[in-house]
PDB file as gemmi writes it, atoms N, CA and C in Angstrom:
CRYST1    1.000    1.000    1.000  90.00  90.00  90.00 P 1                      
ATOM      1  N   MET A   1      -5.116 -13.715  24.297  1.00  0.00           N  
ATOM      2  CA  MET A   1      -5.095 -13.411  23.021  1.00  0.00           C  
ATOM      3  C   MET A   1      -5.086 -14.989  22.181  1.00  0.00           C  
ATOM      4  N   THR A   2      -5.920 -15.622  22.318  1.00  0.00           N  
ATOM      5  CA  THR A   2      -6.060 -16.951  21.601  1.00  0.00           C  
ATOM      6  C   THR A   2      -6.635 -16.597  20.453  1.00  0.00           C  
ATOM      7  N   LYS A   3      -7.317 -15.320  20.146  1.00  0.00           N  
ATOM      8  CA  LYS A   3      -7.648 -15.274  18.720  1.00  0.00           C  
ATOM      9  C   LYS A   3      -6.753 -15.057  17.852  1.00  0.00           C  
ATOM     10  N   ARG A   4      -7.014 -15.622  16.447  1.00  0.00           N  
ATOM     11  CA  ARG A   4      -6.138 -15.319  15.435  1.00  0.00           C  
ATOM     12  C   ARG A   4      -6.263 -13.796  15.064  1.00  0.00           C  
ATOM     13  N   PHE A   5      -5.411 -13.110  14.286  1.00  0.00           N  
ATOM     14  CA  PHE A   5      -5.466 -12.104  14.078  1.00  0.00           C  
ATOM     15  C   PHE A   5      -5.954 -11.815  12.547  1.00  0.00           C  
ATOM     16  N   SER A   6      -6.971 -11.105  12.490  1.00  0.00           N  
ATOM     17  CA  SER A   6      -7.741 -11.090  10.947  1.00  0.00           C  
ATOM     18  C   SER A   6      -7.798  -9.538  10.707  1.00  0.00           C  
ATOM     19  N   ILE A   7      -7.859  -9.263   9.443  1.00  0.00           N  
ATOM     20  CA  ILE A   7      -7.995  -7.797   8.963  1.00  0.00           C  
ATOM     21  C   ILE A   7      -9.514  -8.022   8.541  1.00  0.00           C  
ATOM     22  N   ASP A   8     -10.220  -6.768   8.759  1.00  0.00           N  
ATOM     23  CA  ASP A   8     -11.681  -6.531   8.049  1.00  0.00           C  
ATOM     24  C   ASP A   8     -11.425  -6.407   6.834  1.00  0.00           C  
ATOM     25  N   PRO A   9     -12.378  -6.749   6.008  1.00  0.00           N  
ATOM     26  CA  PRO A   9     -12.184  -6.408   4.392  1.00  0.00           C  
ATOM     27  C   PRO A   9     -11.953  -5.072   4.249  1.00  0.00           C  
ATOM     28  N   GLU A  10     -12.891  -4.051   4.686  1.00  0.00           N  
ATOM     29  CA  GLU A  10     -12.591  -2.873   4.684  1.00  0.00           C  
ATOM     30  C   GLU A  10     -11.033  -2.221   4.843  1.00  0.00           C  
ATOM     31  N   THR A  11     -10.521  -2.592   6.197  1.00  0.00           N  
ATOM     32  CA  THR A  11      -9.286  -2.515   6.460  1.00  0.00           C  
ATOM     33  C   THR A  11      -8.369  -2.953   5.455  1.00  0.00           C  
ATOM     34  N   LYS A  12      -8.673  -4.105   4.869  1.00  0.00           N  
ATOM     35  CA  LYS A  12      -7.709  -4.429   4.134  1.00  0.00           C  
ATOM     36  C   LYS A  12      -7.590  -3.920   2.634  1.00  0.00           C  
ATOM     37  N   GLU A  13      -8.862  -3.482   2.039  1.00  0.00           N  
ATOM     38  CA  GLU A  13      -8.841  -2.646   0.959  1.00  0.00           C  
ATOM     39  C   GLU A  13      -7.825  -1.230   1.196  1.00  0.00           C  
ATOM     40  N   THR A  14      -8.090  -0.892   2.581  1.00  0.00           N  
ATOM     41  CA  THR A  14      -7.606   0.709   2.738  1.00  0.00           C  
ATOM     42  C   THR A  14      -5.935   0.191   2.914  1.00  0.00           C  
ATOM     43  N   LEU A  15      -5.325  -0.793   3.104  1.00  0.00           N  
ATOM     44  CA  LEU A  15      -4.151  -0.942   3.397  1.00  0.00           C  
ATOM     45  C   LEU A  15      -3.549  -0.836   2.251  1.00  0.00           C  
ATOM     46  N   VAL A  16      -4.123  -1.858   1.019  1.00  0.00           N  
ATOM     47  CA  VAL A  16      -3.922  -2.112  -0.457  1.00  0.00           C  
ATOM     48  C   VAL A  16      -3.740  -0.849  -0.660  1.00  0.00           C  
ATOM     49  N   SER A  17      -4.943   0.111  -0.628  1.00  0.00           N  
ATOM     50  CA  SER A  17      -4.800   1.548  -1.405  1.00  0.00           C  
ATOM     51  C   SER A  17      -3.945   2.083  -1.344  1.00  0.00           C  
ATOM     52  N   VAL A  18      -3.533   2.175   0.526  1.00  0.00           N  
ATOM     53  CA  VAL A  18      -2.114   2.767   0.759  1.00  0.00           C  
ATOM     54  C   VAL A  18      -1.158   2.431   0.399  1.00  0.00           C  
ATOM     55  N   GLY A  19      -0.827   1.106   0.198  1.00  0.00           N  
ATOM     56  CA  GLY A  19       0.331   0.451  -0.223  1.00  0.00           C  
ATOM     57  C   GLY A  19       0.898   0.935  -1.765  1.00  0.00           C  
ATOM     58  N   THR A  20      -0.670   0.543  -2.346  1.00  0.00           N  
ATOM     59  CA  THR A  20      -0.267   1.224  -3.916  1.00  0.00           C  
ATOM     60  C   THR A  20       0.134   2.669  -4.339  1.00  0.00           C  
ATOM     61  N   LEU A  21      -0.452   3.414  -3.385  1.00  0.00           N  
ATOM     62  CA  LEU A  21      -0.058   4.741  -3.544  1.00  0.00           C  
ATOM     63  C   LEU A  21       1.374   5.016  -3.007  1.00  0.00           C  
ATOM     64  N   THR A  22       1.851   4.382  -1.911  1.00  0.00           N  
ATOM     65  CA  THR A  22       3.200   4.608  -1.636  1.00  0.00           C  
ATOM     66  C   THR A  22       4.158   4.174  -2.774  1.00  0.00           C  
ATOM     67  N   VAL A  23       3.704   3.011  -3.705  1.00  0.00           N  
ATOM     68  CA  VAL A  23       4.585   2.342  -4.488  1.00  0.00           C  
ATOM     69  C   VAL A  23       4.928   3.492  -5.328  1.00  0.00           C  
ATOM     70  N   ILE A  24       3.651   4.135  -5.935  1.00  0.00           N  
ATOM     71  CA  ILE A  24       3.213   4.956  -7.032  1.00  0.00           C  
ATOM     72  C   ILE A  24       4.368   6.179  -6.524  1.00  0.00           C  
ATOM     73  N   LEU A  25       4.331   6.829  -5.347  1.00  0.00           N  
ATOM     74  CA  LEU A  25       4.908   7.848  -4.950  1.00  0.00           C  
ATOM     75  C   LEU A  25       6.549   7.273  -4.682  1.00  0.00           C  
ATOM     76  N   VAL A  26       6.847   6.078  -4.470  1.00  0.00           N  
ATOM     77  CA  VAL A  26       8.110   5.805  -4.523  1.00  0.00           C  
ATOM     78  C   VAL A  26       8.590   5.943  -5.994  1.00  0.00           C  
ATOM     79  N   PHE A  27       7.874   5.422  -7.026  1.00  0.00           N  
ATOM     80  CA  PHE A  27       8.362   5.436  -8.379  1.00  0.00           C  
ATOM     81  C   PHE A  27       8.526   6.854  -8.715  1.00  0.00           C  
ATOM     82  N   ILE A  28       7.409   7.796  -8.449  1.00  0.00           N  
ATOM     83  CA  ILE A  28       7.939   9.453  -8.782  1.00  0.00           C  
ATOM     84  C   ILE A  28       8.874   9.809  -8.011  1.00  0.00           C  
ATOM     85  N   ILE A  29       9.203   9.414  -6.775  1.00  0.00           N  
ATOM     86  CA  ILE A  29      10.677   9.972  -6.277  1.00  0.00           C  
ATOM     87  C   ILE A  29      11.737   9.166  -6.868  1.00  0.00           C  
ATOM     88  N   LEU A  30      11.653   7.910  -7.345  1.00  0.00           N  
ATOM     89  CA  LEU A  30      13.072   7.564  -8.002  1.00  0.00           C  
ATOM     90  C   LEU A  30      13.249   7.897  -9.208  1.00  0.00           C  
ATOM     91  N   ASN A  31      12.033   8.067 -10.120  1.00  0.00           N  
ATOM     92  CA  ASN A  31      11.911   8.296 -11.489  1.00  0.00           C  
ATOM     93  C   ASN A  31      11.509   9.560 -11.587  1.00  0.00           C  
ATOM     94  N   PRO A  32      12.525  10.478 -11.557  1.00  0.00           N  
ATOM     95  CA  PRO A  32      11.925  12.329 -11.473  1.00  0.00           C  
ATOM     96  C   PRO A  32      11.215  12.406 -12.877  1.00  0.00           C  
ATOM     97  N   PHE A  33      12.053  11.576 -14.043  1.00  0.00           N  
ATOM     98  CA  PHE A  33      11.403  11.843 -15.328  1.00  0.00           C  
ATOM     99  C   PHE A  33      10.152  11.080 -15.994  1.00  0.00           C  
ATOM    100  N   GLY A  34      10.051  10.251 -14.985  1.00  0.00           N  
ATOM    101  CA  GLY A  34       8.631   9.396 -15.142  1.00  0.00           C  
ATOM    102  C   GLY A  34       9.315   8.100 -15.938  1.00  0.00           C  
ATOM    103  N   TRP A  35      10.781   7.710 -15.732  1.00  0.00           N  
ATOM    104  CA  TRP A  35      11.314   6.567 -16.264  1.00  0.00           C  
ATOM    105  C   TRP A  35      10.850   5.339 -15.541  1.00  0.00           C  
ATOM    106  N   ILE A  36      10.397   4.241 -16.107  1.00  0.00           N  
ATOM    107  CA  ILE A  36       9.729   3.083 -15.134  1.00  0.00           C  
ATOM    108  C   ILE A  36      10.381   1.855 -15.624  1.00  0.00           C  
TER     109      ILE A  36                                                      
END                                                                             
């Protein structure tokens, strides 16, 4: 395993999208009245 760990652009985009959705869900759960 001498190769450096690299992420494909598509995979990175997917991770960013999932991360964004997770943050939004956390905000919704922590802010039931929509307060941000």
